[in-house]
PDB file of C-alpha atoms in Angstrom:
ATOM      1  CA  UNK A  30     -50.775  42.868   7.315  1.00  0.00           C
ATOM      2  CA  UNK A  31     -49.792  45.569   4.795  1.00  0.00           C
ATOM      3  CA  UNK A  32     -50.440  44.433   1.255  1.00  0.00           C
ATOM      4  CA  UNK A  33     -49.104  46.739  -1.429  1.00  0.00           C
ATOM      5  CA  UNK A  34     -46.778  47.253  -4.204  1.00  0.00           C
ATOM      6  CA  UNK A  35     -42.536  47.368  -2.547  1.00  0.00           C
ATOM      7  CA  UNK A  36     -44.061  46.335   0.873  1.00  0.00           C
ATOM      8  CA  UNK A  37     -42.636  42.929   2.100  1.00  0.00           C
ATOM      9  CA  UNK A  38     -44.955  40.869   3.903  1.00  0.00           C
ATOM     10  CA  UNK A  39     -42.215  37.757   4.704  1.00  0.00           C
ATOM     11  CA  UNK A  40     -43.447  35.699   2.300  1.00  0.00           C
ATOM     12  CA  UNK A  41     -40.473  36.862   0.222  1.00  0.00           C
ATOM     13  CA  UNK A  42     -38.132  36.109   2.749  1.00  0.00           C
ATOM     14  CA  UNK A  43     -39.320  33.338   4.362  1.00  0.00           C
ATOM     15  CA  UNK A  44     -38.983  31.450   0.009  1.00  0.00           C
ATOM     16  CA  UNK A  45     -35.947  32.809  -0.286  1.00  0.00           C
ATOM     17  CA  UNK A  46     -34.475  31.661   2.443  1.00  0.00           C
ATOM     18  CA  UNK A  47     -36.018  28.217   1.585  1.00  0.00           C
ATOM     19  CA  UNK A  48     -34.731  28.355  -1.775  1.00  0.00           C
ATOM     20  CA  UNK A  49     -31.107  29.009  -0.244  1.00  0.00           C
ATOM     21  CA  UNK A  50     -31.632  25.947   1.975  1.00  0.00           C
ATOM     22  CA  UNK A  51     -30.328  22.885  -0.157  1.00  0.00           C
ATOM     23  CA  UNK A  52     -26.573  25.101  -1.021  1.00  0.00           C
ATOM     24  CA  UNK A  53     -26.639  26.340   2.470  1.00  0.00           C
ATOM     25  CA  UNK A  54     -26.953  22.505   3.907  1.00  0.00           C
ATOM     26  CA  UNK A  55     -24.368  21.333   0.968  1.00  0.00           C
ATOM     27  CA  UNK A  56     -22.045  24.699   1.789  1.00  0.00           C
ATOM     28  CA  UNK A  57     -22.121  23.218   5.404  1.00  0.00           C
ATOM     29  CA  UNK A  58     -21.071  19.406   4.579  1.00  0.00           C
ATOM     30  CA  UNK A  59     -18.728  20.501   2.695  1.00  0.00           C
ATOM     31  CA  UNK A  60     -17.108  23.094   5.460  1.00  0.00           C
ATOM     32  CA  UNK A  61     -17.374  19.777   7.995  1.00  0.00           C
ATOM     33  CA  UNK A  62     -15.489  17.565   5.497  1.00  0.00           C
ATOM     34  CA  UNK A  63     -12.962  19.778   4.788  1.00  0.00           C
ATOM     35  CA  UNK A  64     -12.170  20.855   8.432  1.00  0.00           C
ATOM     36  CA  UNK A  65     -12.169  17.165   9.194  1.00  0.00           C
ATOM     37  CA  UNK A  66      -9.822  15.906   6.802  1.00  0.00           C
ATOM     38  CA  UNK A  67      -7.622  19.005   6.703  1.00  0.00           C
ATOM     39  CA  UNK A  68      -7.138  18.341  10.503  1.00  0.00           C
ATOM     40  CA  UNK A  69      -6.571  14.969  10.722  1.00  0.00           C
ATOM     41  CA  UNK A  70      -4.199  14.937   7.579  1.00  0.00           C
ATOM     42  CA  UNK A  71      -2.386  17.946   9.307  1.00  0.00           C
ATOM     43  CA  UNK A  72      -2.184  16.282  12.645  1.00  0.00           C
ATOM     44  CA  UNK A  73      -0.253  13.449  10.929  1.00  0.00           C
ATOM     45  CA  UNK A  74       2.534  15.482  10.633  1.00  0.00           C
ATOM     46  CA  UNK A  75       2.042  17.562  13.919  1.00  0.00           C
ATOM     47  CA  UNK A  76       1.193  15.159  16.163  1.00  0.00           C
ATOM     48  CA  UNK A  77       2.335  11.760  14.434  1.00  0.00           C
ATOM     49  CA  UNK A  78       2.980   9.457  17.470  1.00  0.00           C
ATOM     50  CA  UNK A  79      -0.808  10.094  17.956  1.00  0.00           C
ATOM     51  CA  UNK A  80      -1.552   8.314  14.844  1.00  0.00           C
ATOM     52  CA  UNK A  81       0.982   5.977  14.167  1.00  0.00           C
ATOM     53  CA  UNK A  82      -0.856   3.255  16.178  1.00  0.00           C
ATOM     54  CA  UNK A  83      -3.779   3.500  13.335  1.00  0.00           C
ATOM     55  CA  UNK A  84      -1.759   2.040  10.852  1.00  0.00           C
ATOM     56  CA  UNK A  85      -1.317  -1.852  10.898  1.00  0.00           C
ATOM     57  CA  UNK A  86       1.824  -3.369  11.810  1.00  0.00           C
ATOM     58  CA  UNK A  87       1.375  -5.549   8.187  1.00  0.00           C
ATOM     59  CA  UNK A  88       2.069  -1.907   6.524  1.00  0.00           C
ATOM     60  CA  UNK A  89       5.726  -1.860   7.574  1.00  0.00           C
ATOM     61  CA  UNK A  90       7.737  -2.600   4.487  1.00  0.00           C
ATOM     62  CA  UNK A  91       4.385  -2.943   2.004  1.00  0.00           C
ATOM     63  CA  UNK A  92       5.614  -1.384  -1.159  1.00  0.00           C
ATOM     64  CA  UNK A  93       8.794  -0.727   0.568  1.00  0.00           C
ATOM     65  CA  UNK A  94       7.669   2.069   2.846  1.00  0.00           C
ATOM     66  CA  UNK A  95       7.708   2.253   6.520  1.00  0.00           C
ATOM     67  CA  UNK A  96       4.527   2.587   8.932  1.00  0.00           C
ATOM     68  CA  UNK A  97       6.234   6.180   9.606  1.00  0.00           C
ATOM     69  CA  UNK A  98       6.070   6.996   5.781  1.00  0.00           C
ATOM     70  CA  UNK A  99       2.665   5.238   5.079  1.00  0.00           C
ATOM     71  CA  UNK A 100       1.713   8.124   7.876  1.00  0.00           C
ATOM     72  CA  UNK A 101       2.744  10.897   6.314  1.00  0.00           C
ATOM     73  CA  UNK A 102       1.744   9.110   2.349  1.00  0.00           C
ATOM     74  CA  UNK A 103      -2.202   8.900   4.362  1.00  0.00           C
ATOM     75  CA  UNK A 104      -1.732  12.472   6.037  1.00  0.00           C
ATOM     76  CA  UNK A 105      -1.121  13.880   2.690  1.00  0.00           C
ATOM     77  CA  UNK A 106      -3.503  12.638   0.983  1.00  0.00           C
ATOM     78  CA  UNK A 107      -6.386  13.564   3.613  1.00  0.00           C
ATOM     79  CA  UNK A 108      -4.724  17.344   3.012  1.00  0.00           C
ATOM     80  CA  UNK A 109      -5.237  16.657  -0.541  1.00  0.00           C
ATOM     81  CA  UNK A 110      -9.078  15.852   0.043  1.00  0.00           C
ATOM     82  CA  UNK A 111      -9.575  18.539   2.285  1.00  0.00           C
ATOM     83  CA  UNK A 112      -8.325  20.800  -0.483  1.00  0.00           C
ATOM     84  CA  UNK A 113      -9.853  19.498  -3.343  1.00  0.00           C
ATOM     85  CA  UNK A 114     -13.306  19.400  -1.867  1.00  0.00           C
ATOM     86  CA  UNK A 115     -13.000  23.286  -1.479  1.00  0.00           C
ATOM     87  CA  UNK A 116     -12.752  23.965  -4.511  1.00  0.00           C
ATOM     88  CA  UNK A 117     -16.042  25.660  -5.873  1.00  0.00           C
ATOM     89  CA  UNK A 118     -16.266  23.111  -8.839  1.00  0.00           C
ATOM     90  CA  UNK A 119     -18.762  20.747  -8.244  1.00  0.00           C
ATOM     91  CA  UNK A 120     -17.338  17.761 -10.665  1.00  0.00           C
ATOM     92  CA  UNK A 121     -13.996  18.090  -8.785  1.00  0.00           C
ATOM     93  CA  UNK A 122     -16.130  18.015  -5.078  1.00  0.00           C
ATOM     94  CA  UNK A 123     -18.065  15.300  -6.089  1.00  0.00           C
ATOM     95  CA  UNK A 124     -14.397  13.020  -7.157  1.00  0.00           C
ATOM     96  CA  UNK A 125     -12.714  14.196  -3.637  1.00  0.00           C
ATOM     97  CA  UNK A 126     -15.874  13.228  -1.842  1.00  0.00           C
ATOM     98  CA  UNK A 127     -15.922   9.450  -3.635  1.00  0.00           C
ATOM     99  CA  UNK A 128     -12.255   9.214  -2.658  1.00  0.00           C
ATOM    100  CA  UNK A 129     -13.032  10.276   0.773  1.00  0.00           C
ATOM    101  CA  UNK A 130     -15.895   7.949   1.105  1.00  0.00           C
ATOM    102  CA  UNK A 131     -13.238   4.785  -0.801  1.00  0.00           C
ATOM    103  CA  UNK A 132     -10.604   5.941   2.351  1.00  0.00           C
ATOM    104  CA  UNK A 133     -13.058   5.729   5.093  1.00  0.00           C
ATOM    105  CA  UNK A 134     -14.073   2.325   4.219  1.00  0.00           C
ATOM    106  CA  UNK A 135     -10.385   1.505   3.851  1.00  0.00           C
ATOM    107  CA  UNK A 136     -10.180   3.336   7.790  1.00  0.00           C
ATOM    108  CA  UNK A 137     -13.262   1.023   8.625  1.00  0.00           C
ATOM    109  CA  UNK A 138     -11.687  -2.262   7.571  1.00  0.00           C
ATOM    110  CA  UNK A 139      -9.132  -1.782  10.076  1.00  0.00           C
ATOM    111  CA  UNK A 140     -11.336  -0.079  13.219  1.00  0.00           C
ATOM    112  CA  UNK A 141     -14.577  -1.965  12.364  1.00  0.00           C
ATOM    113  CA  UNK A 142     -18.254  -0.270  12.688  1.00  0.00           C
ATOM    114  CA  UNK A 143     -18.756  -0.973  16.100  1.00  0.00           C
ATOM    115  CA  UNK A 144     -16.271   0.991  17.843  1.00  0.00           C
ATOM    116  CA  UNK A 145     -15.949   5.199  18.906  1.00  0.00           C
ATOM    117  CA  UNK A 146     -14.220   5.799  15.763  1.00  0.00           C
ATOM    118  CA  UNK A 147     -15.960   3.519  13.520  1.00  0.00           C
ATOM    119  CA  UNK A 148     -18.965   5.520  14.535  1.00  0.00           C
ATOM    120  CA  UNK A 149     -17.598   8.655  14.003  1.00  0.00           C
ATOM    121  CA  UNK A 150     -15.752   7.233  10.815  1.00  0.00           C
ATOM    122  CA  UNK A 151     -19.311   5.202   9.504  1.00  0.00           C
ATOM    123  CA  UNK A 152     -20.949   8.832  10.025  1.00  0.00           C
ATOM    124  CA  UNK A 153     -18.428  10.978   8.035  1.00  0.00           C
ATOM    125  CA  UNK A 154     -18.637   7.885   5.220  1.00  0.00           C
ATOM    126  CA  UNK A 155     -21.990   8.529   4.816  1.00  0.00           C
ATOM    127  CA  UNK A 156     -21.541  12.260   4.864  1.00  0.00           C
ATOM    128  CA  UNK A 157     -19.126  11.998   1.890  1.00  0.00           C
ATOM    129  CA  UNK A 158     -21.227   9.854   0.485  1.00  0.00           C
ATOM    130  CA  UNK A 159     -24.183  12.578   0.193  1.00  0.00           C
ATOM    131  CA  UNK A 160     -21.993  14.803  -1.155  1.00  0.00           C
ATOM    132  CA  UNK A 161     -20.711  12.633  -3.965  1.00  0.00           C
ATOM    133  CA  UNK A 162     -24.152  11.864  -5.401  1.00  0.00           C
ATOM    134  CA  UNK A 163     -25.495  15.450  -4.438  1.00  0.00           C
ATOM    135  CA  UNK A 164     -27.848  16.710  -6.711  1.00  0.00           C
ATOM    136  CA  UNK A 165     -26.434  20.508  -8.547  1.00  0.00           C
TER     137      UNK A 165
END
């Protein structure tokens, strides 16, 4: 191994790169969020007879809106999220994250853990979840 002054050995490179780790991992959950909930929000209003069976029949006429508008009410606010969490301001990431993690929970109550989508849905809770109490 060369030793010597402007030489690099990989040492360098092999800390840096370790020191990039923890924004590269939270750079990454937050990419995977955001394509998640900007999808399925979007999809709402693409592809809404796809989604309308997610929302409860009790829904129709709560507050006055229809199952059809309580789509489009949850769509935008998934869009919203999405948004929000790609923001580079960490406060701001860390609210959209804690309101992501509230609405899966919300989802959960009505799919329950033990199915496909609670799975999927228990697994991007606990994603959000990390990135609400993630350490800057």
């Amino acid at each position: 191994m060369l030793h010597g002054k402007g030489v690099n050995d990989g040492r360098s490179v092999c800390g840096t790169l370790h020191s990039m780790q923890p924004r590269v991992s939270r750079f990454l959950l937050i990419i995977a969020l955001a394509y998640v909930f900007l999808f399925f929000g979007l999809d709402k209003f693409v592809r809404p007879l796809l989604w309308i069976g997610w929302i409860p029949p009790s829904f129709d006429g709560f507050l006055g809106f229809t199952r059809s508008l309580w789509l489009q009410v949850f769509g935008a606010v998934e869009i919203v999220l999405g948004v929000l969490l790609l923001i580079p301001r960490v406060q701001i990431q860390r609210i959209a994250a804690a309101v992501m993690a509230l609405h899966l929970v919300a989802v959960l109550t009505q799919t329950g853990l033990l199915t496909d989508t609670g799975v999927r849905d228990t697994g991007l809770l606990l994603a959000a979840l990390s990135l609400a109490v993630w350490a800057e």
